[in-house]
Amino acid sequence: MAIKILVVDDDNYIRSFLQKRLTALGFEVSLAENGEQGLEVAQEQNPHLIISDWMMPKMDGTEFCRQIKNHPTLKYAYFILLTARDSAEDKIEGMEQGADDYMTKPFNDKELVARVNVGLRITALQQELSKFQH
């Protein structure tokens, strides 16, 4: 089964770059332009990991994250918030909304891939643990 990653960003260049990079690593990548569209795609695709921009039209990344983390089937998706906002207060706000990780733009490509791999390991462990809870 392919690992599904959802990239949500209103910047076409960022979406395209991440799609090419993550697809080259063997991941199945879906795209959305804002949080509203991202929520629809997430409900259809049930991704293992979500990379989302913070500042987007219609629904920003923190509200999108909050809705994902409150959704019964999507709440275990690992959520990386990607943003130009880099103050400690911003990081705290992002994490309080449920983000599992936080990266500032411009981001280092290798660091992002490393964080994706860590997120996927954590997601796999959560899935293993959930098998024993039922």
PDB file of C-alpha atoms in Angstrom:
ATOM      1  CA  MET A   1       0.000   0.000   0.000  1.00  0.00           C
ATOM      2  CA  ALA A   2       1.381   3.377  -0.991  1.00  0.00           C
ATOM      3  CA  ILE A   3       1.968   5.969   1.690  1.00  0.00           C
ATOM      4  CA  LYS A   4      -0.322   8.944   1.099  1.00  0.00           C
ATOM      5  CA  ILE A   5       0.794  12.506   1.688  1.00  0.00           C
ATOM      6  CA  LEU A   6      -1.424  15.564   1.288  1.00  0.00           C
ATOM      7  CA  VAL A   7       0.234  18.910   0.469  1.00  0.00           C
ATOM      8  CA  VAL A   8      -1.919  21.985   1.131  1.00  0.00           C
ATOM      9  CA  ASP A   9      -0.508  25.355   0.064  1.00  0.00           C
ATOM     10  CA  ASP A  10      -1.868  28.315  -1.888  1.00  0.00           C
ATOM     11  CA  ASP A  11       1.537  28.771  -3.566  1.00  0.00           C
ATOM     12  CA  ASN A  12       1.593  26.733  -6.789  1.00  0.00           C
ATOM     13  CA  TYR A  13       5.419  26.602  -6.799  1.00  0.00           C
ATOM     14  CA  ILE A  14       5.562  25.058  -3.296  1.00  0.00           C
ATOM     15  CA  ARG A  15       2.833  22.520  -4.155  1.00  0.00           C
ATOM     16  CA  SER A  16       4.568  21.546  -7.386  1.00  0.00           C
ATOM     17  CA  PHE A  17       8.018  21.311  -5.777  1.00  0.00           C
ATOM     18  CA  LEU A  18       6.794  19.148  -2.897  1.00  0.00           C
ATOM     19  CA  GLN A  19       4.766  16.945  -5.226  1.00  0.00           C
ATOM     20  CA  LYS A  20       7.786  16.250  -7.431  1.00  0.00           C
ATOM     21  CA  ARG A  21      10.134  15.697  -4.479  1.00  0.00           C
ATOM     22  CA  LEU A  22       7.816  13.413  -2.520  1.00  0.00           C
ATOM     23  CA  THR A  23       6.615  11.473  -5.586  1.00  0.00           C
ATOM     24  CA  ALA A  24      10.268  10.805  -6.490  1.00  0.00           C
ATOM     25  CA  LEU A  25      10.628   9.197  -3.044  1.00  0.00           C
ATOM     26  CA  GLY A  26       7.742   6.832  -3.816  1.00  0.00           C
ATOM     27  CA  PHE A  27       4.927   8.545  -1.957  1.00  0.00           C
ATOM     28  CA  GLU A  28       1.414   9.014  -3.339  1.00  0.00           C
ATOM     29  CA  VAL A  29       0.902  12.794  -3.209  1.00  0.00           C
ATOM     30  CA  SER A  30      -2.397  14.697  -3.298  1.00  0.00           C
ATOM     31  CA  LEU A  31      -2.644  18.485  -3.555  1.00  0.00           C
ATOM     32  CA  ALA A  32      -4.992  21.212  -2.335  1.00  0.00           C
ATOM     33  CA  GLU A  33      -4.856  25.016  -2.597  1.00  0.00           C
ATOM     34  CA  ASN A  34      -6.388  25.897   0.786  1.00  0.00           C
ATOM     35  CA  GLY A  35      -7.623  24.347   4.008  1.00  0.00           C
ATOM     36  CA  GLU A  36     -11.204  24.039   2.816  1.00  0.00           C
ATOM     37  CA  GLN A  37     -10.138  22.054  -0.255  1.00  0.00           C
ATOM     38  CA  GLY A  38      -7.577  20.206   1.866  1.00  0.00           C
ATOM     39  CA  LEU A  39     -10.295  18.968   4.222  1.00  0.00           C
ATOM     40  CA  GLU A  40     -12.286  17.597   1.275  1.00  0.00           C
ATOM     41  CA  VAL A  41      -9.231  15.855  -0.191  1.00  0.00           C
ATOM     42  CA  ALA A  42      -8.223  14.481   3.222  1.00  0.00           C
ATOM     43  CA  GLN A  43     -11.681  12.970   3.730  1.00  0.00           C
ATOM     44  CA  GLU A  44     -11.450  11.297   0.303  1.00  0.00           C
ATOM     45  CA  GLN A  45      -7.810  10.146   0.522  1.00  0.00           C
ATOM     46  CA  ASN A  46      -7.256   9.555   4.267  1.00  0.00           C
ATOM     47  CA  PRO A  47      -3.561  10.568   4.103  1.00  0.00           C
ATOM     48  CA  HIS A  48      -0.894   9.272   6.461  1.00  0.00           C
ATOM     49  CA  LEU A  49       0.780  12.690   6.591  1.00  0.00           C
ATOM     50  CA  ILE A  50      -0.253  16.277   5.812  1.00  0.00           C
ATOM     51  CA  ILE A  51       2.041  19.198   5.004  1.00  0.00           C
ATOM     52  CA  SER A  52       0.126  22.466   5.191  1.00  0.00           C
ATOM     53  CA  ASP A  53       0.910  26.131   4.816  1.00  0.00           C
ATOM     54  CA  TRP A  54      -0.325  28.388   7.610  1.00  0.00           C
ATOM     55  CA  MET A  55      -1.518  31.477   5.745  1.00  0.00           C
ATOM     56  CA  MET A  56      -4.031  30.552   3.039  1.00  0.00           C
ATOM     57  CA  PRO A  57      -7.367  31.902   1.813  1.00  0.00           C
ATOM     58  CA  LYS A  58     -10.747  30.369   2.783  1.00  0.00           C
ATOM     59  CA  MET A  59      -9.357  28.340   5.705  1.00  0.00           C
ATOM     60  CA  ASP A  60      -5.893  28.881   7.152  1.00  0.00           C
ATOM     61  CA  GLY A  61      -3.539  26.114   8.184  1.00  0.00           C
ATOM     62  CA  THR A  62      -4.227  26.269  11.913  1.00  0.00           C
ATOM     63  CA  GLU A  63      -8.002  25.975  11.436  1.00  0.00           C
ATOM     64  CA  PHE A  64      -7.425  23.187   8.899  1.00  0.00           C
ATOM     65  CA  CYS A  65      -5.181  21.422  11.415  1.00  0.00           C
ATOM     66  CA  ARG A  66      -7.750  21.809  14.196  1.00  0.00           C
ATOM     67  CA  GLN A  67     -10.446  20.270  12.002  1.00  0.00           C
ATOM     68  CA  ILE A  68      -8.189  17.375  10.963  1.00  0.00           C
ATOM     69  CA  LYS A  69      -7.252  16.627  14.583  1.00  0.00           C
ATOM     70  CA  ASN A  70     -10.938  16.722  15.635  1.00  0.00           C
ATOM     71  CA  HIS A  71     -11.996  14.367  12.820  1.00  0.00           C
ATOM     72  CA  PRO A  72     -12.561  10.758  13.974  1.00  0.00           C
ATOM     73  CA  THR A  73     -10.702   9.071  11.094  1.00  0.00           C
ATOM     74  CA  LEU A  74      -8.171  11.772  10.158  1.00  0.00           C
ATOM     75  CA  LYS A  75      -6.923  12.701  13.633  1.00  0.00           C
ATOM     76  CA  TYR A  76      -3.948  10.323  13.488  1.00  0.00           C
ATOM     77  CA  ALA A  77      -2.489  11.840  10.313  1.00  0.00           C
ATOM     78  CA  TYR A  78       0.878  13.422  11.115  1.00  0.00           C
ATOM     79  CA  PHE A  79       0.545  17.165  10.508  1.00  0.00           C
ATOM     80  CA  ILE A  80       3.476  19.393   9.522  1.00  0.00           C
ATOM     81  CA  LEU A  81       2.738  23.123   9.518  1.00  0.00           C
ATOM     82  CA  LEU A  82       4.890  24.981   6.988  1.00  0.00           C
ATOM     83  CA  THR A  83       5.066  28.765   7.355  1.00  0.00           C
ATOM     84  CA  ALA A  84       7.071  31.961   7.179  1.00  0.00           C
ATOM     85  CA  ARG A  85       5.888  32.763  10.721  1.00  0.00           C
ATOM     86  CA  ASP A  86       8.745  31.889  13.045  1.00  0.00           C
ATOM     87  CA  SER A  87       8.223  33.525  16.425  1.00  0.00           C
ATOM     88  CA  ALA A  88       7.975  31.338  19.513  1.00  0.00           C
ATOM     89  CA  GLU A  89       4.347  32.477  19.921  1.00  0.00           C
ATOM     90  CA  ASP A  90       3.528  31.320  16.380  1.00  0.00           C
ATOM     91  CA  LYS A  91       5.111  27.920  16.975  1.00  0.00           C
ATOM     92  CA  ILE A  92       3.177  27.518  20.224  1.00  0.00           C
ATOM     93  CA  GLU A  93      -0.082  28.513  18.528  1.00  0.00           C
ATOM     94  CA  GLY A  94       0.500  26.015  15.715  1.00  0.00           C
ATOM     95  CA  MET A  95       1.247  23.204  18.142  1.00  0.00           C
ATOM     96  CA  GLU A  96      -1.748  24.103  20.313  1.00  0.00           C
ATOM     97  CA  GLN A  97      -3.985  23.690  17.264  1.00  0.00           C
ATOM     98  CA  GLY A  98      -2.686  20.127  16.942  1.00  0.00           C
ATOM     99  CA  ALA A  99       0.297  20.383  14.581  1.00  0.00           C
ATOM    100  CA  ASP A 100       2.773  17.574  15.175  1.00  0.00           C
ATOM    101  CA  ASP A 101       5.693  19.476  13.655  1.00  0.00           C
ATOM    102  CA  TYR A 102       6.488  22.982  12.461  1.00  0.00           C
ATOM    103  CA  MET A 103       8.874  24.174   9.740  1.00  0.00           C
ATOM    104  CA  THR A 104       9.627  27.709   8.650  1.00  0.00           C
ATOM    105  CA  LYS A 105       9.941  28.887   5.056  1.00  0.00           C
ATOM    106  CA  PRO A 106      12.238  28.903   3.299  1.00  0.00           C
ATOM    107  CA  PHE A 107      12.761  25.295   4.300  1.00  0.00           C
ATOM    108  CA  ASN A 108      15.673  22.959   3.775  1.00  0.00           C
ATOM    109  CA  ASP A 109      14.638  20.152   1.411  1.00  0.00           C
ATOM    110  CA  LYS A 110      16.618  17.446   3.208  1.00  0.00           C
ATOM    111  CA  GLU A 111      15.304  18.527   6.604  1.00  0.00           C
ATOM    112  CA  LEU A 112      11.716  18.384   5.343  1.00  0.00           C
ATOM    113  CA  VAL A 113      12.247  14.854   3.975  1.00  0.00           C
ATOM    114  CA  ALA A 114      13.783  13.800   7.309  1.00  0.00           C
ATOM    115  CA  ARG A 115      10.789  15.229   9.191  1.00  0.00           C
ATOM    116  CA  VAL A 116       8.382  13.461   6.811  1.00  0.00           C
ATOM    117  CA  ASN A 117      10.162  10.163   7.495  1.00  0.00           C
ATOM    118  CA  VAL A 118      10.001  10.726  11.270  1.00  0.00           C
ATOM    119  CA  GLY A 119       6.304  11.573  10.997  1.00  0.00           C
ATOM    120  CA  LEU A 120       5.620   8.411   9.028  1.00  0.00           C
ATOM    121  CA  ARG A 121       7.462   6.294  11.620  1.00  0.00           C
ATOM    122  CA  ILE A 122       5.335   7.825  14.374  1.00  0.00           C
ATOM    123  CA  THR A 123       2.148   7.266  12.352  1.00  0.00           C
ATOM    124  CA  ALA A 124       3.091   3.598  11.791  1.00  0.00           C
ATOM    125  CA  LEU A 125       3.673   3.136  15.523  1.00  0.00           C
ATOM    126  CA  GLN A 126       0.297   4.706  16.323  1.00  0.00           C
ATOM    127  CA  GLN A 127      -1.390   2.321  13.899  1.00  0.00           C
ATOM    128  CA  GLU A 128       0.359  -0.643  15.508  1.00  0.00           C
ATOM    129  CA  LEU A 129      -0.714   0.476  18.985  1.00  0.00           C
ATOM    130  CA  SER A 130      -4.316   0.996  17.877  1.00  0.00           C
ATOM    131  CA  LYS A 131      -4.503  -2.693  16.905  1.00  0.00           C
ATOM    132  CA  PHE A 132      -4.028  -3.636  20.554  1.00  0.00           C
ATOM    133  CA  GLN A 133      -6.656  -1.222  21.871  1.00  0.00           C
ATOM    134  CA  HIS A 134      -9.615  -3.012  20.304  1.00  0.00           C
TER     135      HIS A 134
END
